[in-house]
Short mmCIF file of N, CA, C and O in Angstrom, two decimals:
data_model
loop_
_atom_site.label_atom_id
_atom_site.label_comp_id
_atom_site.label_asym_id
_atom_site.label_seq_id
_atom_site.Cartn_x
_atom_site.Cartn_y
_atom_site.Cartn_z
N MET A 257 14.18 -27.68 -5.54
CA MET A 257 13.11 -26.58 -5.78
C MET A 257 12.95 -26.29 -7.29
O MET A 257 14.02 -26.25 -7.99
N LYS A 258 11.76 -26.14 -7.73
CA LYS A 258 11.40 -26.10 -9.24
C LYS A 258 11.64 -24.59 -9.46
O LYS A 258 11.53 -23.71 -8.66
N ARG A 259 11.81 -24.23 -10.75
CA ARG A 259 11.96 -22.90 -11.15
C ARG A 259 10.70 -21.98 -10.82
O ARG A 259 10.87 -20.88 -10.38
N ALA A 260 9.52 -22.55 -10.92
CA ALA A 260 8.30 -21.77 -10.64
C ALA A 260 8.06 -21.48 -9.22
O ALA A 260 7.71 -20.29 -8.91
N GLU A 261 8.47 -22.46 -8.52
CA GLU A 261 8.48 -22.31 -7.02
C GLU A 261 9.63 -21.26 -6.56
O GLU A 261 9.10 -20.34 -5.62
N SER A 262 10.60 -21.12 -7.21
CA SER A 262 11.69 -20.20 -6.70
C SER A 262 11.26 -18.79 -7.10
O SER A 262 11.39 -17.77 -6.54
N SER A 263 10.71 -18.74 -8.36
CA SER A 263 10.21 -17.53 -8.94
C SER A 263 9.08 -16.99 -7.98
O SER A 263 9.00 -15.86 -7.78
N TYR A 264 8.18 -17.95 -7.64
CA TYR A 264 7.06 -17.41 -6.83
C TYR A 264 7.65 -17.02 -5.49
O TYR A 264 7.10 -15.77 -4.89
N LEU A 265 8.56 -17.63 -4.79
CA LEU A 265 9.06 -17.16 -3.52
C LEU A 265 9.92 -15.81 -3.80
O LEU A 265 9.73 -15.08 -2.79
N MET A 266 10.56 -15.62 -4.75
CA MET A 266 11.34 -14.28 -4.89
C MET A 266 10.29 -13.12 -5.05
O MET A 266 10.39 -12.16 -4.51
N ALA A 267 9.17 -13.45 -5.90
CA ALA A 267 8.15 -12.42 -5.91
C ALA A 267 7.54 -12.10 -4.70
O ALA A 267 7.34 -10.93 -4.25
N ALA A 268 7.18 -13.18 -3.83
CA ALA A 268 6.70 -12.96 -2.53
C ALA A 268 7.61 -12.20 -1.55
O ALA A 268 7.12 -11.43 -0.78
N ASP A 269 8.82 -12.53 -1.52
CA ASP A 269 9.80 -11.81 -0.96
C ASP A 269 9.80 -10.21 -1.36
O ASP A 269 9.96 -9.52 -0.29
N HIS A 270 9.89 -10.00 -2.45
CA HIS A 270 10.04 -8.64 -2.98
C HIS A 270 8.66 -7.93 -2.51
O HIS A 270 8.81 -6.69 -1.92
N ARG A 271 7.49 -8.45 -2.56
CA ARG A 271 6.32 -7.87 -2.15
C ARG A 271 6.30 -7.55 -0.67
O ARG A 271 5.80 -6.50 -0.15
N ASP A 272 6.81 -8.65 0.17
CA ASP A 272 6.79 -8.49 1.54
C ASP A 272 7.83 -7.47 2.02
O ASP A 272 7.50 -6.52 2.83
N ASP A 273 8.92 -7.16 1.23
CA ASP A 273 9.88 -6.19 1.59
C ASP A 273 9.22 -4.69 1.07
O ASP A 273 9.57 -3.84 1.93
N LEU A 274 8.61 -4.72 0.01
CA LEU A 274 8.05 -3.45 -0.31
C LEU A 274 6.82 -3.06 0.73
O LEU A 274 6.84 -1.86 1.16
N ALA A 275 6.10 -3.98 1.25
CA ALA A 275 5.07 -3.71 2.32
C ALA A 275 5.65 -3.25 3.61
O ALA A 275 5.19 -2.39 4.17
N LYS A 276 6.93 -3.75 3.95
CA LYS A 276 7.46 -3.33 5.14
C LYS A 276 7.92 -1.90 5.10
O LYS A 276 7.71 -1.13 5.97
N ILE A 277 8.30 -1.46 3.91
CA ILE A 277 8.80 -0.05 3.72
C ILE A 277 7.63 0.78 3.75
O ILE A 277 7.52 1.77 4.41
N LEU A 278 6.53 0.46 2.93
CA LEU A 278 5.39 1.23 2.91
C LEU A 278 4.62 1.34 4.03
O LEU A 278 3.90 2.46 4.49
N PHE A 279 4.38 0.43 4.71
CA PHE A 279 3.47 0.25 5.97
C PHE A 279 4.13 0.33 7.37
O PHE A 279 3.58 0.00 8.29
N GLU A 280 5.42 0.83 7.35
CA GLU A 280 6.00 0.93 8.70
C GLU A 280 5.26 1.95 9.47
O GLU A 280 5.22 3.27 9.02
N PRO A 281 4.80 1.62 10.46
CA PRO A 281 3.96 2.72 11.35
C PRO A 281 4.66 3.98 11.74
O PRO A 281 4.02 4.98 11.59
N ALA A 282 5.94 3.97 11.94
CA ALA A 282 6.65 5.15 12.24
C ALA A 282 6.69 6.07 11.01
O ALA A 282 6.62 7.28 11.12
N ASN A 283 6.83 5.49 9.88
CA ASN A 283 6.85 6.32 8.60
C ASN A 283 5.46 6.98 8.39
O ASN A 283 5.38 8.00 7.91
N VAL A 284 4.55 5.93 8.53
CA VAL A 284 3.05 6.43 8.15
C VAL A 284 2.77 7.50 9.27
O VAL A 284 2.08 8.59 8.89
N ALA A 285 3.18 7.49 10.49
CA ALA A 285 2.97 8.51 11.43
C ALA A 285 3.61 9.75 11.20
O ALA A 285 2.91 10.83 11.29
N ARG A 286 4.78 9.76 10.69
CA ARG A 286 5.45 10.87 10.30
C ARG A 286 4.71 11.61 9.06
O ARG A 286 4.47 12.91 9.05
N ALA A 287 4.20 10.77 7.98
CA ALA A 287 3.59 11.36 6.93
C ALA A 287 2.33 11.81 7.36
O ALA A 287 1.90 12.95 6.77
N ILE A 288 1.51 11.28 8.31
CA ILE A 288 0.22 11.86 8.66
C ILE A 288 0.42 13.14 9.40
O ILE A 288 -0.21 13.94 9.21
N HIS A 289 1.52 13.18 10.11
CA HIS A 289 1.69 14.50 10.87
C HIS A 289 2.04 15.57 10.11
O HIS A 289 1.57 16.71 10.06
N GLU A 290 2.85 15.22 8.93
CA GLU A 290 3.28 16.27 7.95
C GLU A 290 1.98 16.74 7.07
O GLU A 290 1.88 17.78 6.89
N ALA A 291 1.16 15.72 6.82
CA ALA A 291 0.06 16.05 6.08
C ALA A 291 -0.95 16.83 6.85
O ALA A 291 -1.65 17.89 6.41
N ALA A 292 -1.05 16.52 8.12
CA ALA A 292 -2.12 17.35 8.96
C ALA A 292 -1.62 18.72 9.15
O ALA A 292 -2.22 19.56 9.36
N SER A 293 -0.21 18.82 9.42
CA SER A 293 0.35 20.28 9.44
C SER A 293 0.14 21.12 8.27
O SER A 293 0.14 22.33 8.41
N LEU A 294 -0.13 20.60 7.12
CA LEU A 294 -0.25 21.28 6.01
C LEU A 294 -1.81 21.49 5.75
O LEU A 294 -2.08 22.10 4.68
N GLY A 295 -2.53 20.90 6.60
CA GLY A 295 -4.07 21.23 6.50
C GLY A 295 -4.92 20.05 5.90
O GLY A 295 -6.16 20.26 5.82
N PHE A 296 -4.23 19.01 5.53
CA PHE A 296 -5.02 17.83 5.02
C PHE A 296 -5.57 17.10 6.11
O PHE A 296 -5.20 16.96 7.16
N ARG A 297 -6.63 16.36 5.67
CA ARG A 297 -7.35 15.61 6.58
C ARG A 297 -7.27 14.05 6.12
O ARG A 297 -8.18 13.17 6.60
N ASN A 298 -6.54 13.78 5.17
CA ASN A 298 -6.30 12.40 4.68
C ASN A 298 -4.90 12.11 4.19
O ASN A 298 -4.16 13.18 3.89
N TYR A 299 -4.48 11.04 4.13
CA TYR A 299 -3.28 10.53 3.62
C TYR A 299 -3.31 9.23 2.86
O TYR A 299 -3.92 8.33 3.35
N ARG A 300 -2.88 9.24 1.64
CA ARG A 300 -2.91 7.92 0.87
C ARG A 300 -1.61 7.38 0.74
O ARG A 300 -0.66 8.14 0.48
N ILE A 301 -1.58 6.12 0.93
CA ILE A 301 -0.27 5.37 0.70
C ILE A 301 -0.31 4.82 -0.69
O ILE A 301 -1.08 3.93 -0.99
N THR A 302 0.56 5.40 -1.53
CA THR A 302 0.57 5.01 -2.91
C THR A 302 1.87 4.26 -3.19
O THR A 302 2.84 4.42 -2.36
N GLN A 303 1.85 3.62 -4.09
CA GLN A 303 2.93 2.76 -4.51
C GLN A 303 3.29 2.80 -6.01
O GLN A 303 2.35 3.04 -6.70
N ASP A 304 4.54 2.51 -6.46
CA ASP A 304 4.91 2.52 -7.80
C ASP A 304 4.52 1.40 -8.67
O ASP A 304 4.41 1.19 -9.86
N GLU A 305 4.49 0.12 -7.74
CA GLU A 305 4.23 -1.25 -8.36
C GLU A 305 2.83 -1.65 -8.11
O GLU A 305 2.35 -1.55 -6.98
N PRO A 306 2.11 -2.15 -9.01
CA PRO A 306 0.69 -2.46 -8.94
C PRO A 306 0.52 -3.74 -8.08
O PRO A 306 -0.01 -4.70 -8.83
N PHE A 307 0.83 -4.01 -7.01
CA PHE A 307 0.75 -5.22 -6.30
C PHE A 307 -0.34 -5.11 -5.22
O PHE A 307 -0.57 -3.94 -4.64
N ASP A 308 -1.06 -6.16 -4.92
CA ASP A 308 -1.99 -6.09 -3.83
C ASP A 308 -1.26 -6.56 -2.48
O ASP A 308 -0.84 -7.57 -2.22
N LEU A 309 -0.98 -5.40 -1.80
CA LEU A 309 -0.15 -5.55 -0.45
C LEU A 309 -1.08 -5.75 0.65
O LEU A 309 -0.63 -5.69 1.93
N SER A 310 -2.50 -5.58 0.62
CA SER A 310 -3.31 -5.57 1.62
C SER A 310 -3.29 -6.64 2.56
O SER A 310 -3.83 -6.67 3.71
N ASP A 311 -2.91 -7.89 2.05
CA ASP A 311 -2.92 -9.07 2.88
C ASP A 311 -1.61 -9.45 3.49
O ASP A 311 -1.44 -10.44 4.14
N THR A 312 -0.55 -8.58 3.48
CA THR A 312 0.68 -8.80 4.03
C THR A 312 0.70 -8.51 5.56
O THR A 312 -0.29 -7.94 6.14
N GLU A 313 1.74 -9.16 6.15
CA GLU A 313 1.91 -9.01 7.69
C GLU A 313 1.97 -7.49 7.95
O GLU A 313 1.48 -7.08 8.98
N ALA A 314 2.84 -6.82 7.19
CA ALA A 314 2.97 -5.45 7.34
C ALA A 314 1.75 -4.62 7.39
O ALA A 314 1.51 -3.69 8.20
N ALA A 315 1.04 -4.81 6.41
CA ALA A 315 -0.33 -4.18 6.21
C ALA A 315 -1.22 -4.33 7.42
O ALA A 315 -1.98 -3.52 8.07
N LYS A 316 -1.22 -5.58 7.93
CA LYS A 316 -2.14 -6.01 9.03
C LYS A 316 -1.66 -5.28 10.35
O LYS A 316 -2.42 -4.89 11.21
N ALA A 317 -0.37 -5.31 10.43
CA ALA A 317 0.27 -4.67 11.63
C ALA A 317 -0.11 -3.05 11.57
O ALA A 317 -0.37 -2.56 12.62
N LEU A 318 0.06 -2.44 10.35
CA LEU A 318 -0.41 -1.15 10.38
C LEU A 318 -1.88 -0.89 10.60
O LEU A 318 -2.25 0.02 11.37
N GLU A 319 -2.62 -1.79 10.09
CA GLU A 319 -4.12 -1.61 10.48
C GLU A 319 -4.30 -1.74 12.03
O GLU A 319 -5.22 -1.02 12.55
N GLU A 320 -3.63 -2.60 12.73
CA GLU A 320 -3.84 -2.60 14.16
C GLU A 320 -3.23 -1.47 14.84
O GLU A 320 -3.99 -0.84 15.66
N TRP A 321 -2.20 -0.69 14.12
CA TRP A 321 -1.82 0.55 14.75
C TRP A 321 -2.81 1.61 14.57
O TRP A 321 -2.97 2.43 15.48
N LEU A 322 -3.30 1.60 13.31
CA LEU A 322 -4.34 2.66 13.05
C LEU A 322 -5.56 2.47 13.78
O LEU A 322 -6.05 3.48 14.46
N ASP A 323 -5.95 1.33 14.17
CA ASP A 323 -7.07 1.13 15.14
C ASP A 323 -6.74 1.53 16.47
O ASP A 323 -7.62 2.19 17.10
N ARG A 324 -5.56 1.22 17.02
CA ARG A 324 -5.26 1.75 18.27
C ARG A 324 -5.03 3.26 18.26
O ARG A 324 -5.47 3.78 19.38
N GLU A 325 -4.72 3.78 17.24
CA GLU A 325 -4.60 5.37 17.28
C GLU A 325 -5.76 6.06 16.75
O GLU A 325 -5.88 7.25 16.72
N GLN A 326 -6.87 5.18 16.63
CA GLN A 326 -8.18 5.71 16.38
C GLN A 326 -8.28 6.51 14.91
O GLN A 326 -9.11 7.49 14.81
N PHE A 327 -7.53 6.10 13.89
CA PHE A 327 -7.52 6.63 12.68
C PHE A 327 -8.68 5.84 11.88
O PHE A 327 -9.10 4.57 12.19
N HIS A 328 -9.03 6.34 10.91
CA HIS A 328 -10.09 5.56 9.90
C HIS A 328 -9.32 5.33 8.69
O HIS A 328 -8.46 6.17 8.31
N TYR A 329 -9.58 4.20 8.19
CA TYR A 329 -8.87 3.77 6.88
C TYR A 329 -9.63 3.13 5.99
O TYR A 329 -10.68 2.40 6.40
N LEU A 330 -9.39 3.01 4.73
CA LEU A 330 -10.04 2.22 3.74
C LEU A 330 -9.22 1.80 2.57
O LEU A 330 -8.24 2.65 2.16
N TRP A 331 -9.28 0.49 2.29
CA TRP A 331 -8.63 0.10 1.14
C TRP A 331 -9.58 0.34 -0.03
O TRP A 331 -10.65 -0.26 -0.06
N ARG A 332 -9.10 1.03 -1.03
CA ARG A 332 -9.94 1.28 -2.22
C ARG A 332 -9.21 1.00 -3.48
O ARG A 332 -8.00 0.97 -3.57
N PRO A 333 -9.92 0.65 -4.52
CA PRO A 333 -9.30 0.21 -5.71
C PRO A 333 -8.61 1.31 -6.44
O PRO A 333 -9.17 2.53 -6.47
N THR A 334 -7.43 1.15 -7.07
CA THR A 334 -6.75 2.13 -7.71
C THR A 334 -6.47 1.39 -9.03
O THR A 334 -6.05 0.30 -9.19
N PHE A 335 -6.57 2.14 -10.23
CA PHE A 335 -6.53 1.66 -11.51
C PHE A 335 -5.14 2.09 -12.14
O PHE A 335 -4.66 3.30 -11.73
N LEU A 336 -4.46 1.24 -12.88
CA LEU A 336 -3.29 1.70 -13.42
C LEU A 336 -3.51 2.61 -14.59
O LEU A 336 -4.56 2.73 -15.25
N ASP A 337 -2.56 3.58 -14.62
CA ASP A 337 -2.68 4.52 -15.85
C ASP A 337 -2.43 3.85 -17.14
O ASP A 337 -1.55 3.03 -17.21
N GLN A 338 -3.38 4.15 -18.00
CA GLN A 338 -3.27 3.49 -19.32
C GLN A 338 -2.19 4.12 -20.11
O GLN A 338 -2.13 5.39 -20.19
N ASP A 339 -1.41 3.37 -20.89
CA ASP A 339 -0.48 3.93 -21.88
C ASP A 339 -1.06 4.18 -23.19
O ASP A 339 -1.71 2.95 -23.75
N PRO A 340 -1.16 5.26 -23.73
CA PRO A 340 -1.94 5.36 -25.01
C PRO A 340 -1.35 4.70 -26.14
O PRO A 340 -2.11 4.47 -27.22
N PHE A 341 -0.10 4.36 -26.07
CA PHE A 341 0.50 3.80 -27.19
C PHE A 341 0.52 2.10 -27.16
O PHE A 341 1.02 1.50 -28.05
N ARG A 342 -0.14 1.55 -26.12
CA ARG A 342 -0.23 0.15 -25.98
C ARG A 342 -1.58 -0.32 -25.68
O ARG A 342 -2.49 0.38 -25.61
N PRO A 343 -1.75 -1.50 -26.06
CA PRO A 343 -3.14 -2.13 -25.85
C PRO A 343 -3.70 -1.92 -24.43
O PRO A 343 -2.91 -1.89 -23.44
N SER A 344 -5.01 -1.86 -24.33
CA SER A 344 -5.49 -1.65 -22.85
C SER A 344 -5.42 -2.75 -22.06
O SER A 344 -5.55 -3.87 -22.50
N ILE A 345 -4.95 -2.43 -20.85
CA ILE A 345 -4.90 -3.53 -19.90
C ILE A 345 -5.74 -3.07 -18.68
O ILE A 345 -5.69 -1.84 -18.23
N VAL A 346 -6.59 -3.75 -18.13
CA VAL A 346 -7.46 -3.49 -16.89
C VAL A 346 -6.91 -4.23 -15.74
O VAL A 346 -6.95 -5.43 -15.62
N THR A 347 -6.28 -3.49 -14.91
CA THR A 347 -5.60 -3.96 -13.67
C THR A 347 -5.92 -2.89 -12.57
O THR A 347 -5.87 -1.75 -12.72
N GLU A 348 -6.29 -3.41 -11.47
CA GLU A 348 -6.54 -2.56 -10.34
C GLU A 348 -5.86 -3.25 -9.09
O GLU A 348 -5.61 -4.47 -9.03
N TYR A 349 -5.42 -2.47 -8.00
CA TYR A 349 -4.99 -3.04 -6.82
C TYR A 349 -5.50 -2.08 -5.75
O TYR A 349 -5.79 -0.83 -6.01
N PRO A 350 -5.44 -2.53 -4.40
CA PRO A 350 -6.02 -1.64 -3.46
C PRO A 350 -4.99 -0.66 -2.99
O PRO A 350 -3.71 -1.05 -3.02
N GLU A 351 -5.46 0.49 -2.74
CA GLU A 351 -4.75 1.57 -2.17
C GLU A 351 -5.14 2.05 -0.74
O GLU A 351 -6.39 1.97 -0.54
N LEU A 352 -4.36 2.22 0.18
CA LEU A 352 -4.83 2.49 1.53
C LEU A 352 -4.99 4.09 1.67
O LEU A 352 -4.01 4.88 1.45
N VAL A 353 -6.18 4.55 2.13
CA VAL A 353 -6.47 5.78 2.42
C VAL A 353 -6.69 6.03 3.90
O VAL A 353 -7.70 5.24 4.50
N ILE A 354 -6.04 6.87 4.54
CA ILE A 354 -6.11 7.17 6.00
C ILE A 354 -6.80 8.42 6.13
O ILE A 354 -6.34 9.48 5.54
N THR A 355 -7.73 8.54 7.14
CA THR A 355 -8.37 9.94 7.31
C THR A 355 -8.39 10.09 8.91
O THR A 355 -8.36 9.12 9.68
N TRP A 356 -8.73 11.31 9.34
CA TRP A 356 -8.70 11.81 10.59
C TRP A 356 -9.54 12.98 10.81
O TRP A 356 -10.01 13.50 9.86
#
Protein backbone atom coordinates (compact mmCIF):
# COMPACT_ATOMS: atom_id res chain seq x y z
CA MET A 1 0.00 0.00 0.00
CA LYS A 2 1.34 3.41 -0.96
CA ARG A 3 1.53 6.26 1.49
CA ALA A 4 -1.15 8.32 -0.29
CA GLU A 5 -3.55 5.38 -0.25
CA SER A 6 -3.03 4.75 3.46
CA SER A 7 -3.51 8.47 4.19
CA TYR A 8 -6.75 8.45 2.20
CA LEU A 9 -8.00 5.39 4.09
CA MET A 10 -7.12 6.92 7.48
CA ALA A 11 -8.99 10.11 6.58
CA ALA A 12 -12.00 8.14 5.34
CA ASP A 13 -12.04 6.03 8.51
CA HIS A 14 -11.92 9.13 10.70
CA ARG A 15 -14.77 10.75 8.78
CA ASP A 16 -16.86 7.57 9.02
CA ASP A 17 -16.25 7.38 12.77
CA LEU A 18 -17.22 11.04 13.20
CA ALA A 19 -20.38 10.51 11.13
CA LYS A 20 -21.38 7.50 13.26
CA ILE A 21 -21.15 9.64 16.38
CA LEU A 22 -22.95 12.68 14.93
CA PHE A 23 -25.72 10.86 13.10
CA GLU A 24 -26.61 8.13 15.60
CA PRO A 25 -30.46 8.11 15.51
CA ALA A 26 -30.79 7.56 19.27
CA ASN A 27 -28.58 10.58 20.01
CA VAL A 28 -30.41 12.73 17.46
CA ALA A 29 -33.79 11.66 18.87
CA ARG A 30 -32.64 12.63 22.37
CA ALA A 31 -31.38 16.02 21.11
CA ILE A 32 -34.63 16.67 19.20
CA HIS A 33 -36.68 15.83 22.30
CA GLU A 34 -34.56 18.18 24.41
CA ALA A 35 -34.82 21.01 21.84
CA ALA A 36 -38.59 20.54 21.51
CA SER A 37 -39.04 20.58 25.30
CA LEU A 38 -37.29 23.97 25.33
CA GLY A 39 -39.71 25.33 22.71
CA PHE A 40 -37.53 25.04 19.62
CA ARG A 41 -38.89 23.75 16.31
CA ASN A 42 -35.57 22.82 14.74
CA TYR A 43 -32.30 21.15 15.56
CA ARG A 44 -29.00 21.70 13.79
CA ILE A 45 -26.34 19.04 13.72
CA THR A 46 -23.13 21.01 13.92
CA GLN A 47 -19.61 19.70 13.86
CA ASP A 48 -16.18 21.01 14.76
CA GLU A 49 -14.44 19.73 11.65
CA PRO A 50 -15.39 21.04 8.18
CA PHE A 51 -16.03 17.72 6.43
CA ASP A 52 -18.80 16.85 4.04
CA LEU A 53 -20.37 13.91 5.85
CA SER A 54 -23.64 13.94 3.93
CA ASP A 55 -22.67 10.97 1.75
CA THR A 56 -21.67 8.65 4.59
CA GLU A 57 -23.62 5.52 5.46
CA ALA A 58 -24.44 6.96 8.90
CA ALA A 59 -25.97 10.09 7.33
CA LYS A 60 -28.05 8.02 4.92
CA ALA A 61 -29.26 5.81 7.78
CA LEU A 62 -30.25 8.92 9.73
CA GLU A 63 -32.11 10.30 6.71
CA GLU A 64 -34.08 7.04 6.49
CA TRP A 65 -34.92 7.27 10.19
CA LEU A 66 -35.99 10.92 9.82
CA ASP A 67 -38.23 9.98 6.90
CA ARG A 68 -39.83 7.16 8.90
CA GLU A 69 -40.43 9.48 11.85
CA GLN A 70 -41.82 12.17 9.50
CA PHE A 71 -39.28 14.88 10.31
CA HIS A 72 -38.25 17.42 7.69
CA TYR A 73 -34.56 17.93 7.08
CA LEU A 74 -32.28 19.95 4.86
CA TRP A 75 -28.58 19.87 4.11
CA ARG A 76 -27.55 23.50 3.87
CA PRO A 77 -24.13 25.07 3.30
CA THR A 78 -22.18 26.25 6.30
CA PHE A 79 -19.15 28.44 5.90
CA LEU A 80 -16.04 28.30 8.04
CA ASP A 81 -15.44 31.23 10.37
CA GLN A 82 -12.69 33.39 8.98
CA ASP A 83 -9.58 34.03 11.02
CA PRO A 84 -8.87 37.78 10.84
CA PHE A 85 -5.11 37.19 11.12
CA ARG A 86 -4.81 34.66 8.30
CA PRO A 87 -5.45 34.85 4.57
CA SER A 88 -9.00 34.32 3.44
CA ILE A 89 -10.09 30.76 2.74
CA VAL A 90 -13.42 29.99 1.21
CA THR A 91 -14.59 26.62 2.45
CA GLU A 92 -18.08 25.34 2.95
CA TYR A 93 -19.56 22.03 4.00
CA PRO A 94 -23.14 20.87 4.42
CA GLU A 95 -24.84 21.03 7.81
CA LEU A 96 -28.01 19.09 8.64
CA VAL A 97 -31.03 21.06 9.86
CA ILE A 98 -33.97 19.04 11.19
CA THR A 99 -37.39 20.66 11.66
CA TRP A 100 -40.77 19.52 12.99
